[in-house]
Short mmCIF file of C-alpha atoms in Angstrom, two decimals:
data_model
loop_
_atom_site.label_atom_id
_atom_site.label_comp_id
_atom_site.label_asym_id
_atom_site.label_seq_id
_atom_site.Cartn_x
_atom_site.Cartn_y
_atom_site.Cartn_z
CA MET F 531 -29.17 0.33 4.81
CA ASP F 532 -28.54 -1.80 1.43
CA ILE F 533 -27.24 1.40 -0.43
CA ILE F 534 -23.79 3.08 0.81
CA THR F 535 -23.25 6.28 -1.76
CA LEU F 536 -19.35 7.88 -0.49
CA PRO F 537 -16.76 9.29 -3.14
CA THR F 538 -14.09 7.52 -5.15
CA ALA F 539 -11.80 6.27 -2.19
CA ALA F 540 -7.18 6.72 -2.26
CA ASP F 541 -5.41 4.38 -2.30
CA MET F 542 -2.10 5.57 -0.63
CA HIS F 543 -0.35 2.29 -1.60
CA ILE F 544 -0.39 0.41 -5.06
CA HIS F 545 1.44 -1.41 -7.06
CA LEU F 546 1.14 -1.43 -10.73
CA ARG F 547 4.03 -3.05 -12.43
CA GLN F 548 5.90 -2.44 -15.29
CA GLY F 549 5.08 -4.15 -19.44
CA SER F 550 1.52 -6.43 -19.56
CA LEU F 551 1.25 -6.08 -16.32
CA MET F 552 0.40 -2.93 -15.91
CA THR F 553 -0.80 -1.82 -18.94
CA MET F 554 -4.37 -4.94 -17.26
CA VAL F 555 -4.03 -3.33 -13.37
CA THR F 556 -3.89 0.67 -13.51
CA PRO F 557 -7.08 1.00 -15.54
CA ALA F 558 -8.72 -1.76 -12.77
CA VAL F 559 -7.44 1.43 -10.26
CA THR F 560 -11.34 3.45 -11.67
CA GLU F 561 -12.97 0.36 -11.40
CA GLY F 562 -12.44 -0.60 -7.76
CA GLY F 563 -13.96 2.62 -7.14
CA VAL F 564 -10.16 4.68 -7.33
CA SER F 565 -9.51 7.15 -7.43
CA ILE F 566 -6.08 8.83 -6.00
CA CYS F 567 -3.15 6.38 -5.45
CA TYR F 568 0.39 6.26 -3.87
CA VAL F 569 2.00 4.23 -5.95
CA MET F 570 5.56 2.46 -4.97
CA PRO F 571 9.10 2.42 -7.28
CA ASN F 572 9.91 -1.17 -6.29
CA LEU F 573 10.27 -1.47 -10.44
CA GLN F 574 13.38 -2.70 -12.08
CA PRO F 575 15.19 -0.59 -12.08
CA THR F 576 13.75 1.23 -9.31
CA ILE F 577 12.42 4.75 -9.59
CA SER F 578 15.52 6.24 -7.87
CA ASN F 579 15.45 9.95 -10.09
CA THR F 580 13.00 12.36 -11.03
CA GLU F 581 13.44 11.30 -14.40
CA MET F 582 12.28 7.68 -13.84
CA ALA F 583 9.39 8.93 -11.76
CA VAL F 584 8.13 11.69 -14.23
CA ALA F 585 8.50 8.87 -17.31
CA TYR F 586 6.60 6.13 -14.78
CA LYS F 587 3.97 9.01 -14.82
CA ALA F 588 3.05 9.36 -17.96
CA GLU F 589 2.87 6.11 -18.33
CA LEU F 590 0.05 5.15 -15.71
CA GLU F 591 -1.35 7.99 -17.21
CA ALA F 592 -1.75 7.07 -20.71
CA LEU F 593 -3.32 3.92 -18.76
CA ALA F 594 -5.60 4.80 -16.17
CA PRO F 595 -6.24 9.09 -17.32
CA LYS F 596 -8.51 9.94 -14.72
CA VAL F 597 -6.57 8.82 -11.44
CA THR F 598 -4.17 10.96 -10.20
CA PHE F 599 -0.75 9.39 -9.62
CA LEU F 600 1.17 10.60 -6.47
CA MET F 601 5.07 9.38 -7.44
CA SER F 602 7.80 8.86 -5.29
CA LEU F 603 11.62 8.05 -5.44
CA TYR F 604 13.62 5.06 -4.57
CA LEU F 605 15.75 5.45 -1.42
CA ASN F 606 18.71 4.69 -2.38
CA PRO F 607 22.84 5.71 -2.23
CA ALA F 608 22.60 7.58 -5.16
CA LEU F 609 19.89 9.97 -3.37
CA THR F 610 20.98 13.43 -2.51
CA PRO F 611 19.66 16.60 -1.50
CA ASP F 612 19.63 17.89 -4.28
CA GLU F 613 17.31 15.50 -6.12
CA ILE F 614 14.95 16.13 -3.81
CA ARG F 615 14.61 19.61 -3.94
CA LYS F 616 14.33 17.78 -8.61
CA ALA F 617 12.02 15.79 -7.46
CA ALA F 618 9.73 17.80 -5.62
CA LYS F 619 9.67 21.00 -7.79
CA ALA F 620 8.23 17.25 -10.27
CA GLY F 621 5.13 17.38 -8.70
CA VAL F 622 7.12 14.03 -6.36
CA ARG F 623 5.64 13.14 -3.52
CA GLY F 624 7.46 10.98 -2.13
CA VAL F 625 10.06 8.83 -1.08
CA LYS F 626 10.48 5.15 -0.51
CA SER F 627 12.00 3.58 1.91
CA TYR F 628 12.95 -0.69 1.24
CA PRO F 629 15.27 -2.87 4.14
CA ARG F 630 17.55 -4.39 1.50
CA GLY F 631 15.32 -7.99 0.63
CA VAL F 632 12.42 -7.36 2.87
CA THR F 633 9.92 -8.41 0.12
CA THR F 634 10.17 -8.00 -4.27
CA ASN F 635 12.83 -5.91 -5.93
CA SER F 636 13.99 -5.31 -2.44
CA GLU F 637 17.45 -6.48 -3.37
CA SER F 638 19.66 -3.17 -2.86
CA GLY F 639 17.41 -1.75 0.30
CA ILE F 640 18.25 -0.35 3.38
CA GLU F 641 20.55 -1.70 6.12
CA SER F 642 21.10 1.61 7.28
CA TYR F 643 18.73 5.31 7.91
CA ASP F 644 22.26 7.36 9.44
CA ILE F 645 23.32 7.98 6.39
CA TYR F 646 20.42 9.63 4.37
CA TYR F 647 19.84 12.06 7.19
CA PRO F 648 20.34 14.66 4.75
CA VAL F 649 17.98 13.49 2.75
CA PHE F 650 15.27 13.33 5.62
CA GLN F 651 15.76 16.84 6.16
CA ALA F 652 15.86 17.77 2.30
CA MET F 653 12.15 15.80 2.05
CA GLU F 654 11.50 17.17 5.78
CA GLU F 655 12.00 21.13 4.10
CA GLU F 656 10.08 20.43 0.99
CA GLY F 657 6.56 18.77 2.54
CA MET F 658 7.71 15.17 0.75
CA VAL F 659 6.41 12.05 2.62
CA LEU F 660 9.17 9.40 4.32
CA ASN F 661 7.37 6.38 3.28
CA LEU F 662 8.53 2.69 5.29
CA HIS F 663 9.08 -0.53 5.22
CA GLY F 664 8.75 -1.42 8.87
CA GLU F 665 10.55 -4.41 8.98
CA ILE F 666 13.70 -5.71 9.43
CA PRO F 667 15.56 -8.56 7.36
CA SER F 668 14.93 -11.77 8.78
CA ASP F 669 18.23 -13.36 10.95
CA ALA F 670 18.77 -16.68 12.76
CA ASP F 671 21.53 -15.69 15.23
CA LYS F 672 19.33 -12.77 15.99
CA ASN F 673 15.83 -14.68 16.49
CA VAL F 674 14.41 -12.35 14.20
CA CYS F 675 11.72 -13.83 10.84
CA VAL F 676 8.50 -13.15 9.31
CA MET F 677 6.84 -12.50 12.61
CA ASN F 678 8.71 -10.65 14.64
CA ALA F 679 11.03 -8.65 12.50
CA GLU F 680 8.35 -5.94 11.75
CA GLU F 681 8.33 -5.09 15.58
CA LYS F 682 12.57 -5.12 15.98
CA PHE F 683 11.83 -2.29 13.23
CA LEU F 684 9.94 0.21 15.13
CA GLY F 685 12.71 1.83 17.53
CA HIS F 686 13.64 2.30 13.94
CA LEU F 687 10.20 4.33 12.94
CA LYS F 688 10.05 6.38 16.61
CA ASP F 689 14.58 7.12 16.60
CA ILE F 690 14.01 8.97 12.30
CA HIS F 691 10.36 10.47 13.54
CA LEU F 692 12.05 12.21 16.84
CA ALA F 693 15.56 13.72 15.00
CA PHE F 694 13.18 15.05 12.30
CA PRO F 695 10.21 15.46 13.92
CA LYS F 696 8.82 17.93 11.00
CA LEU F 697 9.24 15.16 8.52
CA LYS F 698 5.62 13.24 7.96
CA ILE F 699 6.38 9.38 8.28
CA ILE F 700 4.31 6.69 7.03
CA LEU F 701 4.77 3.11 7.92
CA GLU F 702 3.28 1.03 5.22
CA HIS F 703 0.90 -1.82 5.66
CA ALA F 704 1.10 -3.05 9.68
CA THR F 705 0.42 -5.88 11.01
CA THR F 706 0.46 -6.49 14.62
CA GLU F 707 -0.62 -4.62 17.71
CA ALA F 708 2.75 -3.19 18.43
CA ALA F 709 3.20 -0.99 15.37
CA VAL F 710 -0.69 0.46 16.51
CA ASN F 711 0.62 1.31 19.59
CA MET F 712 3.98 2.52 18.33
CA VAL F 713 2.14 5.21 15.95
CA LYS F 714 0.08 6.44 18.62
CA SER F 715 2.63 7.12 20.59
CA LEU F 716 4.17 9.01 18.05
CA GLY F 717 3.19 12.65 16.92
CA ASP F 718 0.81 14.08 14.09
CA THR F 719 3.41 13.77 11.57
CA VAL F 720 3.65 9.89 11.54
CA GLY F 721 0.66 7.65 9.65
CA CYS F 722 0.44 4.06 9.58
CA THR F 723 -1.50 2.54 6.19
CA ILE F 724 -3.78 -0.64 6.37
CA THR F 725 -4.69 -3.47 3.60
CA VAL F 726 -7.51 -4.71 2.59
CA HIS F 727 -5.96 -8.19 3.46
CA HIS F 728 -4.09 -7.22 6.34
CA LEU F 729 -8.01 -6.54 8.08
CA GLN F 730 -9.07 -10.42 6.88
CA LEU F 731 -6.05 -12.65 7.18
CA VAL F 732 -4.62 -14.64 10.52
CA VAL F 733 -1.33 -16.33 10.13
CA ASP F 734 -2.84 -19.16 9.42
CA ASP F 735 -4.62 -18.35 6.55
CA TRP F 736 -1.20 -17.85 4.41
CA ALA F 737 1.21 -20.57 5.68
CA GLY F 738 0.51 -23.00 2.77
CA LYS F 739 -1.55 -20.81 0.61
CA CYS F 740 0.50 -18.92 -1.56
CA HIS F 741 -2.34 -16.68 -2.49
CA ASN F 742 -3.14 -14.63 0.53
CA PHE F 743 0.93 -15.05 1.43
CA CYS F 744 3.12 -11.66 1.36
CA LYS F 745 5.32 -9.07 3.18
CA PRO F 746 4.48 -8.37 5.27
CA VAL F 747 2.76 -11.35 6.68
CA ALA F 748 -0.70 -11.45 8.02
CA LYS F 749 0.23 -12.32 12.28
CA TYR F 750 -1.60 -13.24 15.44
CA PRO F 751 -5.86 -13.02 15.91
CA SER F 752 -4.41 -10.77 18.06
CA ASP F 753 -2.63 -8.23 16.08
CA ARG F 754 -5.84 -8.18 13.28
CA ALA F 755 -8.14 -7.76 16.06
CA ALA F 756 -5.89 -3.87 17.02
CA LEU F 757 -5.65 -3.76 13.42
CA ARG F 758 -10.09 -3.42 13.13
CA ASN F 759 -10.29 -2.22 16.79
CA VAL F 760 -7.89 1.54 15.06
CA VAL F 761 -10.31 2.04 11.85
CA LYS F 762 -13.28 1.34 14.07
CA GLU F 763 -12.45 4.25 16.16
CA GLY F 764 -11.50 6.27 14.05
CA HIS F 765 -8.07 7.08 14.06
CA PRO F 766 -7.38 9.88 11.01
CA ARG F 767 -3.97 9.25 10.67
CA PHE F 768 -4.82 5.16 10.00
CA PHE F 769 -5.78 4.72 6.60
CA LEU F 770 -5.96 2.53 3.16
CA GLY F 771 -3.14 1.70 1.46
CA THR F 772 -3.41 -1.95 -0.12
CA ASP F 773 -0.86 -2.89 -1.09
CA SER F 774 -1.36 -4.66 -3.48
CA ALA F 775 0.78 -6.75 -5.91
CA PRO F 776 -0.18 -8.58 -7.87
CA HIS F 777 2.75 -11.53 -9.63
CA PRO F 778 1.55 -14.07 -12.12
CA SER F 779 -0.15 -17.04 -10.59
CA HIS F 780 2.66 -19.22 -11.73
CA LYS F 781 5.12 -17.19 -9.93
CA LYS F 782 2.78 -17.52 -6.43
CA GLU F 783 2.78 -20.90 -7.02
CA GLY F 784 5.80 -21.84 -7.89
CA PRO F 785 8.53 -23.54 -5.55
CA ASP F 786 9.23 -20.38 -4.83
CA SER F 787 5.78 -18.22 -3.71
CA CYS F 788 5.94 -14.59 -4.44
CA ALA F 789 4.83 -12.15 -2.29
CA GLY F 790 1.52 -10.15 -2.85
CA VAL F 791 -2.22 -9.95 -3.28
CA PHE F 792 -4.07 -8.71 -5.41
CA THR F 793 -6.48 -6.25 -4.46
CA THR F 794 -7.73 -3.56 -7.00
CA PRO F 795 -9.93 -4.06 -8.65
CA LEU F 796 -12.02 -5.22 -5.85
CA VAL F 797 -10.70 -2.97 -3.05
CA LEU F 798 -14.96 -1.15 -2.32
CA PRO F 799 -16.62 -4.46 -2.20
CA TYR F 800 -13.78 -6.40 -0.54
CA LEU F 801 -14.59 -3.14 2.39
CA ALA F 802 -17.40 -2.48 2.74
CA THR F 803 -17.73 -6.72 3.28
CA ILE F 804 -14.38 -7.09 5.51
CA LEU F 805 -15.55 -3.99 8.21
CA GLU F 806 -19.24 -4.45 7.78
CA SER F 807 -18.56 -8.34 8.99
CA PHE F 808 -16.51 -6.31 12.20
CA GLY F 809 -19.03 -3.81 12.67
CA ALA F 810 -16.88 -0.24 11.11
CA LEU F 811 -19.37 -0.37 7.81
CA ASP F 812 -19.92 3.63 9.50
CA ARG F 813 -16.16 4.15 8.89
CA LEU F 814 -16.06 3.36 5.63
CA GLN F 815 -15.50 6.49 3.85
CA ASP F 816 -13.50 8.12 6.74
CA PHE F 817 -10.65 5.05 6.24
CA ALA F 818 -10.92 4.91 3.15
CA CYS F 819 -11.83 8.65 0.99
CA ASP F 820 -10.83 10.86 3.57
CA PHE F 821 -8.01 10.25 6.11
CA GLY F 822 -5.30 10.01 3.39
CA ARG F 823 -6.12 12.47 1.66
CA ALA F 824 -5.77 14.73 4.82
CA PHE F 825 -2.67 13.39 5.13
CA TYR F 826 -0.53 13.57 2.14
CA GLU F 827 -2.67 17.22 2.42
CA VAL F 828 -4.33 16.49 -1.15
CA LYS F 829 -5.40 19.72 -2.83
CA ASN F 830 -5.15 19.22 -6.78
CA GLU F 831 -7.04 16.06 -7.87
CA LYS F 832 -7.88 15.45 -11.73
CA TRP F 833 -11.66 13.52 -10.79
CA VAL F 834 -13.49 12.55 -7.71
CA GLY F 835 -16.16 10.18 -8.30
CA GLU F 836 -18.99 9.03 -6.19
CA VAL F 837 -19.50 5.75 -5.37
CA LYS F 838 -23.39 4.14 -5.39
CA LEU F 839 -22.52 0.03 -3.83
CA VAL F 840 -25.87 -1.68 -3.24
CA ARG F 841 -25.77 -4.49 -0.74
CA GLU F 842 -25.63 -8.17 -3.00
CA GLU F 843 -23.67 -11.13 -2.58
CA TRP F 844 -21.85 -12.17 -5.38
CA ASN F 845 -18.19 -13.88 -5.56
CA THR F 846 -14.90 -12.07 -6.50
CA PRO F 847 -13.59 -13.84 -10.22
CA GLN F 848 -11.12 -17.20 -10.41
CA LYS F 849 -8.94 -14.76 -11.87
CA TYR F 850 -7.96 -11.73 -14.59
CA SER F 851 -5.55 -11.95 -17.88
CA PHE F 852 -3.23 -9.84 -19.12
CA GLY F 853 -1.60 -10.04 -22.56
CA GLY F 854 -2.36 -11.44 -24.71
CA GLU F 855 -1.80 -10.98 -28.76
CA ASP F 856 -2.33 -8.00 -29.56
CA ILE F 857 0.23 -6.97 -26.26
CA GLN F 858 3.87 -7.08 -26.47
CA GLY F 859 5.40 -9.21 -23.29
CA GLU F 860 4.43 -11.73 -20.46
CA LYS F 861 0.67 -12.97 -20.72
CA GLY F 862 -0.67 -15.25 -17.71
CA ASP F 863 -3.25 -15.15 -14.62
CA VAL F 864 -3.87 -12.33 -11.57
CA VAL F 865 -5.27 -14.73 -8.71
CA PRO F 866 -7.18 -12.68 -6.37
CA PHE F 867 -7.95 -12.74 -3.20
CA MET F 868 -10.81 -14.26 -1.56
CA ALA F 869 -11.45 -15.34 -5.58
CA GLY F 870 -14.26 -17.48 -5.98
CA LYS F 871 -15.42 -16.15 -2.35
CA PRO F 872 -18.32 -14.33 -1.47
CA LEU F 873 -18.80 -10.79 -1.15
CA GLY F 874 -21.98 -8.76 0.57
CA TRP F 875 -21.25 -5.53 -1.49
CA LYS F 876 -20.55 -5.05 -5.17
CA ILE F 877 -20.18 -1.59 -7.24
CA ALA F 878 -23.80 -0.81 -8.57
CA SER F 879 -22.26 2.58 -10.49
CA ILE F 880 -18.86 4.72 -9.94
CA ASN F 881 -20.59 8.97 -11.55
#
């Protein structure tokens, strides 16, 4: 097989940033073969109410008019059931939870979920989605670090699901065999996103390699195998969420590397190449296009195109530049995932 034709993909976890970086990243959504995406709210300031979500969506639509942007709010103490109902009426699709301090712009994150049960009840009633960053904060006294923070979080997922069985919950960017098994064990209202890079990386690939460093970090080969196997089996509650999170190269390459891997412009070429490497190319459309849309019950997309992928070996660009003389704000370069490395598939056309 040298040609693959499939619908434009659904990226159900993406970071589109602000300012000049947003101006570069947002139009790249369609370049990667994606026509609908679920947008993360961890900006500065965070997207914490309906008005902010609506305004941010308008900015994104001005940059990529054909893309359907599903918006989210940042779970925070000021969020009320009334605001949830207001957000639902405005078309906001869900609420994202970040444990305090575990990733970019999560300083105002969650320490306890119990106080949010009235919010979760309102979300359940309104048909909104709860998106969970599935880690607990590192704590040396409790032997918690980046390598086991996800596994130790999973009890919270189970507790929330049992308390609100009709609430759609997504465990975002799973990295462990334990996470795969937990999601499988729960009901049909619990889904799970898997990134492009976690299907490729293990711990050795990011230790000392700043451009592969992300949160949650890639884990052991057995964990990667579990992610690959659940994609290969075609489980309908596991689907694409790239967690593409661009940072300027100087913020990745400094003494405190920012967490994030940038995949947006090449989503389908990356996926076709990686899935083929472990015998799952026949699951490309299920994983990247169909399962996410089904879980989110997508009904009214602006546009769904047809992507033609062709078998062709070529090298991933070394960088993507943003900003410049005609754009106010920061300027620089973003180094993409697998920069300079060969890919086996290329987008020939998007119609």
